[in-house]
Amino acid sequence: MHTIVLVDDHAIVREGFKRLIELEPDLDVVAECRNADDAVEAVSRWRPHLVALDLSLPDGSGLPLIEHLLSVSSETRIVVLSMHDGDPYVSEALRRGASGYVTKGVAPEELVAGLRAVMNGETFLSSDLQERRAGRSNAGLDPISRLTAREREVFLLLAGGLTPKQVAAELGIGQKTVYIHRASLMGKLGAGSELDLYRMATDRGLLPLNT
């Protein structure tokens, strides 16, 4: 049985999460706390496997409490529950030792998913945070990096001045297949012609300047 301490100053929220968690046969909420002092006392007493911690508590921010609780019970892992979804909060919570961060705007079931992930040694972020980080990561990628290996080959050969027929012969594939790859890669790159491909390739040093 995995023991859990819930820390949230709203009784209704605690009760809702407790009922959800205790639907799982191997999860047991051993204490409910409304403030930091209660949390420290409960963690000291129970040495729980997990703490589900709200960051907004009546006696101050839950961020410093993360480190305090871990100093009391180093084996305990902490999943933050918060209405705050900004990167500074998430990054600071993880820096201070939290193993997961779940925003209160997502489906309640994500809390259980987060607790289980953390129990398995993973770091967990709720789906809205994951999507935001993935979006920023993809936005920063060079569009060429999103090409498949074959599309990249076709891209470089077309940019180098070969015709689709010559590309097909060079790669040992059908000319129709070349046109399919060409349409796909030009869509990904936002290119309208082979001249655009040439400019992209030379700008990135992928082709000799005198090609």
Tab-separated table of C-alpha atoms in Angstrom:
chain	number	residue	atom	x	y	z
A	1	MET	CA	0.000	0.000	0.000
A	2	HIS	CA	1.337	3.435	-0.995
A	3	THR	CA	0.701	6.108	1.621
A	4	ILE	CA	-0.190	9.671	0.637
A	5	VAL	CA	-0.506	12.960	2.498
A	6	LEU	CA	-2.784	15.595	0.949
A	7	VAL	CA	-1.951	19.254	1.580
A	8	ASP	CA	-4.546	21.826	0.468
A	9	ASP	CA	-6.292	24.568	2.420
A	10	HIS	CA	-9.674	23.861	0.798
A	11	ALA	CA	-11.561	21.017	2.476
A	12	ILE	CA	-13.757	20.396	-0.568
A	13	VAL	CA	-10.698	20.033	-2.806
A	14	ARG	CA	-9.032	17.657	-0.348
A	15	GLU	CA	-12.153	15.547	-0.085
A	16	GLY	CA	-12.529	15.345	-3.858
A	17	PHE	CA	-8.929	14.276	-4.382
A	18	LYS	CA	-9.124	11.830	-1.461
A	19	ARG	CA	-12.165	10.081	-2.929
A	20	LEU	CA	-10.518	9.901	-6.326
A	21	ILE	CA	-7.242	8.533	-4.973
A	22	GLU	CA	-8.883	5.961	-2.725
A	23	LEU	CA	-10.686	4.435	-5.683
A	24	GLU	CA	-7.255	2.936	-6.362
A	25	PRO	CA	-6.836	-0.205	-4.233
A	26	ASP	CA	-3.118	0.331	-3.583
A	27	LEU	CA	-3.286	4.037	-2.647
A	28	ASP	CA	-4.139	5.235	0.863
A	29	VAL	CA	-4.546	8.834	2.024
A	30	VAL	CA	-3.193	8.710	5.588
A	31	ALA	CA	-3.474	12.422	6.391
A	32	GLU	CA	-5.111	15.620	5.143
A	33	CYS	CA	-3.469	18.959	5.931
A	34	ARG	CA	-4.636	22.534	5.464
A	35	ASN	CA	-1.364	24.380	6.120
A	36	ALA	CA	2.406	24.006	6.213
A	37	ASP	CA	2.663	23.220	9.926
A	38	ASP	CA	0.152	20.399	9.631
A	39	ALA	CA	2.013	19.075	6.601
A	40	VAL	CA	5.350	18.972	8.401
A	41	GLU	CA	3.764	17.188	11.351
A	42	ALA	CA	2.026	14.636	9.129
A	43	VAL	CA	5.101	13.891	7.035
A	44	SER	CA	7.211	13.543	10.182
A	45	ARG	CA	4.692	11.089	11.629
A	46	TRP	CA	3.800	9.010	8.587
A	47	ARG	CA	6.906	9.239	6.368
A	48	PRO	CA	4.560	8.801	3.408
A	49	HIS	CA	5.534	7.577	-0.030
A	50	LEU	CA	3.979	10.678	-1.582
A	51	VAL	CA	2.779	14.170	-0.756
A	52	ALA	CA	0.249	15.948	-2.985
A	53	LEU	CA	0.996	19.599	-2.209
A	54	ASP	CA	-0.935	22.741	-3.083
A	55	LEU	CA	1.338	25.749	-3.551
A	56	SER	CA	-1.127	28.338	-2.199
A	57	LEU	CA	-1.379	27.833	1.546
A	58	PRO	CA	-2.704	30.244	4.211
A	59	ASP	CA	0.663	30.403	5.978
A	60	GLY	CA	2.718	31.070	2.868
A	61	SER	CA	3.877	29.654	-0.425
A	62	GLY	CA	4.253	25.924	-0.758
A	63	LEU	CA	7.535	26.294	-2.637
A	64	PRO	CA	9.823	26.516	0.433
A	65	LEU	CA	7.755	23.756	2.022
A	66	ILE	CA	8.905	21.323	-0.676
A	67	GLU	CA	12.473	21.430	0.609
A	68	HIS	CA	11.344	21.379	4.226
A	69	LEU	CA	9.259	18.252	3.744
A	70	LEU	CA	12.079	16.505	1.916
A	71	SER	CA	14.445	17.330	4.763
A	72	VAL	CA	11.975	15.708	7.161
A	73	SER	CA	11.518	12.587	5.017
A	74	SER	CA	14.039	12.239	2.207
A	75	GLU	CA	12.338	9.157	0.750
A	76	THR	CA	9.032	10.957	0.313
A	77	ARG	CA	8.268	12.206	-3.180
A	78	ILE	CA	6.226	15.333	-3.847
A	79	VAL	CA	3.677	16.110	-6.546
A	80	VAL	CA	2.609	19.752	-6.669
A	81	LEU	CA	-1.047	20.645	-7.209
A	82	SER	CA	-1.585	24.235	-8.231
A	83	MET	CA	-3.777	26.747	-9.987
A	84	HIS	CA	-0.526	28.401	-11.117
A	85	ASP	CA	0.623	27.113	-14.497
A	86	GLY	CA	3.401	29.594	-15.265
A	87	ASP	CA	6.868	28.321	-16.082
A	88	PRO	CA	8.507	30.111	-13.123
A	89	TYR	CA	6.330	28.169	-10.685
A	90	VAL	CA	6.880	24.839	-12.442
A	91	SER	CA	10.621	25.285	-12.812
A	92	GLU	CA	11.073	26.460	-9.227
A	93	ALA	CA	9.017	23.581	-7.826
A	94	LEU	CA	11.102	21.043	-9.739
A	95	ARG	CA	14.320	22.802	-8.755
A	96	ARG	CA	13.370	22.579	-5.105
A	97	GLY	CA	12.825	18.837	-5.384
A	98	ALA	CA	9.254	18.176	-6.512
A	99	SER	CA	8.899	15.132	-8.746
A	100	GLY	CA	5.688	16.189	-10.434
A	101	TYR	CA	3.456	19.183	-11.165
A	102	VAL	CA	-0.275	18.949	-11.885
A	103	THR	CA	-2.379	22.035	-12.588
A	104	LYS	CA	-5.883	22.211	-11.183
A	105	GLY	CA	-7.276	23.009	-14.600
A	106	VAL	CA	-6.824	19.482	-15.951
A	107	ALA	CA	-8.985	16.409	-15.409
A	108	PRO	CA	-8.781	15.172	-11.788
A	109	GLU	CA	-7.677	11.755	-13.038
A	110	GLU	CA	-4.361	13.309	-14.025
A	111	LEU	CA	-3.493	13.555	-10.344
A	112	VAL	CA	-3.649	9.776	-10.029
A	113	ALA	CA	-1.627	9.416	-13.224
A	114	GLY	CA	0.947	11.810	-11.795
A	115	LEU	CA	1.166	9.984	-8.472
A	116	ARG	CA	1.699	6.670	-10.234
A	117	ALA	CA	4.338	8.086	-12.573
A	118	VAL	CA	6.242	9.567	-9.650
A	119	MET	CA	5.994	6.296	-7.721
A	120	ASN	CA	7.679	4.672	-10.721
A	121	GLY	CA	10.586	7.088	-10.492
A	122	GLU	CA	9.465	9.421	-13.278
A	123	THR	CA	9.076	13.189	-13.346
A	124	PHE	CA	5.495	14.055	-14.252
A	125	LEU	CA	3.932	17.181	-15.740
A	126	SER	CA	0.199	17.418	-16.402
A	127	SER	CA	-0.918	17.320	-20.033
A	128	ASP	CA	-1.401	21.090	-20.405
A	129	LEU	CA	2.169	21.750	-19.254
A	130	GLN	CA	3.556	19.015	-21.515
A	131	GLU	CA	1.729	20.421	-24.550
A	132	ARG	CA	2.971	23.942	-23.867
A	133	ARG	CA	6.587	22.808	-23.541
A	134	ALA	CA	6.340	20.655	-26.658
A	135	GLY	CA	4.887	23.593	-28.591
A	136	ARG	CA	7.738	25.871	-27.593
A	137	SER	CA	10.287	23.199	-28.426
A	138	ASN	CA	8.827	22.565	-31.886
A	139	ALA	CA	8.551	26.289	-32.591
A	140	GLY	CA	12.255	26.639	-32.022
A	141	LEU	CA	13.250	23.859	-34.408
A	142	ASP	CA	14.682	24.519	-37.851
A	143	PRO	CA	11.961	23.194	-40.193
A	144	ILE	CA	14.601	21.084	-41.980
A	145	SER	CA	15.046	19.098	-38.782
A	146	ARG	CA	11.424	17.947	-39.110
A	147	LEU	CA	12.096	16.185	-42.412
A	148	THR	CA	12.357	12.415	-42.511
A	149	ALA	CA	15.690	10.925	-43.563
A	150	ARG	CA	14.380	10.222	-47.084
A	151	GLU	CA	12.811	13.679	-47.404
A	152	ARG	CA	16.134	15.216	-46.432
A	153	GLU	CA	17.902	13.222	-49.168
A	154	VAL	CA	15.357	14.359	-51.761
A	155	PHE	CA	15.560	17.930	-50.469
A	156	LEU	CA	19.343	18.113	-50.858
A	157	LEU	CA	19.343	16.555	-54.319
A	158	LEU	CA	16.588	18.869	-55.575
A	159	ALA	CA	18.302	21.844	-53.969
A	160	GLY	CA	21.499	20.775	-55.688
A	161	GLY	CA	19.862	21.098	-59.092
A	162	LEU	CA	18.787	17.536	-59.936
A	163	THR	CA	15.435	16.953	-61.599
A	164	PRO	CA	12.908	14.574	-59.996
A	165	LYS	CA	13.831	11.970	-62.652
A	166	GLN	CA	17.523	12.291	-61.764
A	167	VAL	CA	16.718	12.111	-58.025
A	168	ALA	CA	14.772	8.905	-58.622
A	169	ALA	CA	17.725	7.376	-60.446
A	170	GLU	CA	20.178	8.562	-57.777
A	171	LEU	CA	18.170	7.062	-54.920
A	172	GLY	CA	16.883	4.000	-56.754
A	173	ILE	CA	13.232	4.848	-56.187
A	174	GLY	CA	10.290	5.582	-58.478
A	175	GLN	CA	9.798	9.040	-59.893
A	176	LYS	CA	6.263	9.105	-58.483
A	177	THR	CA	7.731	8.468	-55.017
A	178	VAL	CA	10.067	11.410	-55.504
A	179	TYR	CA	7.124	13.673	-56.267
A	180	ILE	CA	5.361	12.465	-53.100
A	181	HIS	CA	8.426	13.252	-50.987
A	182	ARG	CA	8.847	16.562	-52.784
A	183	ALA	CA	5.292	17.643	-51.991
A	184	SER	CA	5.659	16.614	-48.356
A	185	LEU	CA	9.005	18.324	-47.743
A	186	MET	CA	8.000	21.506	-49.524
A	187	GLY	CA	4.899	21.680	-47.346
A	188	LYS	CA	6.964	21.239	-44.176
A	189	LEU	CA	9.469	23.849	-45.296
A	190	GLY	CA	6.950	26.310	-46.686
A	191	ALA	CA	8.816	26.274	-49.996
A	192	GLY	CA	7.219	27.116	-53.321
A	193	SER	CA	9.930	26.047	-55.723
A	194	GLU	CA	13.310	24.351	-56.128
A	195	LEU	CA	14.856	27.818	-55.927
A	196	ASP	CA	13.481	28.147	-52.389
A	197	LEU	CA	15.025	24.773	-51.556
A	198	TYR	CA	18.358	25.897	-52.959
A	199	ARG	CA	18.307	29.076	-50.856
A	200	MET	CA	17.419	27.163	-47.675
A	201	ALA	CA	20.196	24.649	-48.251
A	202	THR	CA	22.878	27.218	-49.051
A	203	ASP	CA	21.837	29.502	-46.176
A	204	ARG	CA	22.510	26.612	-43.808
A	205	GLY	CA	25.741	25.559	-45.471
A	206	LEU	CA	24.318	22.267	-46.700
A	207	LEU	CA	25.474	22.829	-50.268
A	208	PRO	CA	28.687	24.225	-51.768
A	209	LEU	CA	28.330	27.924	-52.462
A	210	ASN	CA	29.067	27.372	-56.150
A	211	THR	CA	26.420	24.668	-56.613
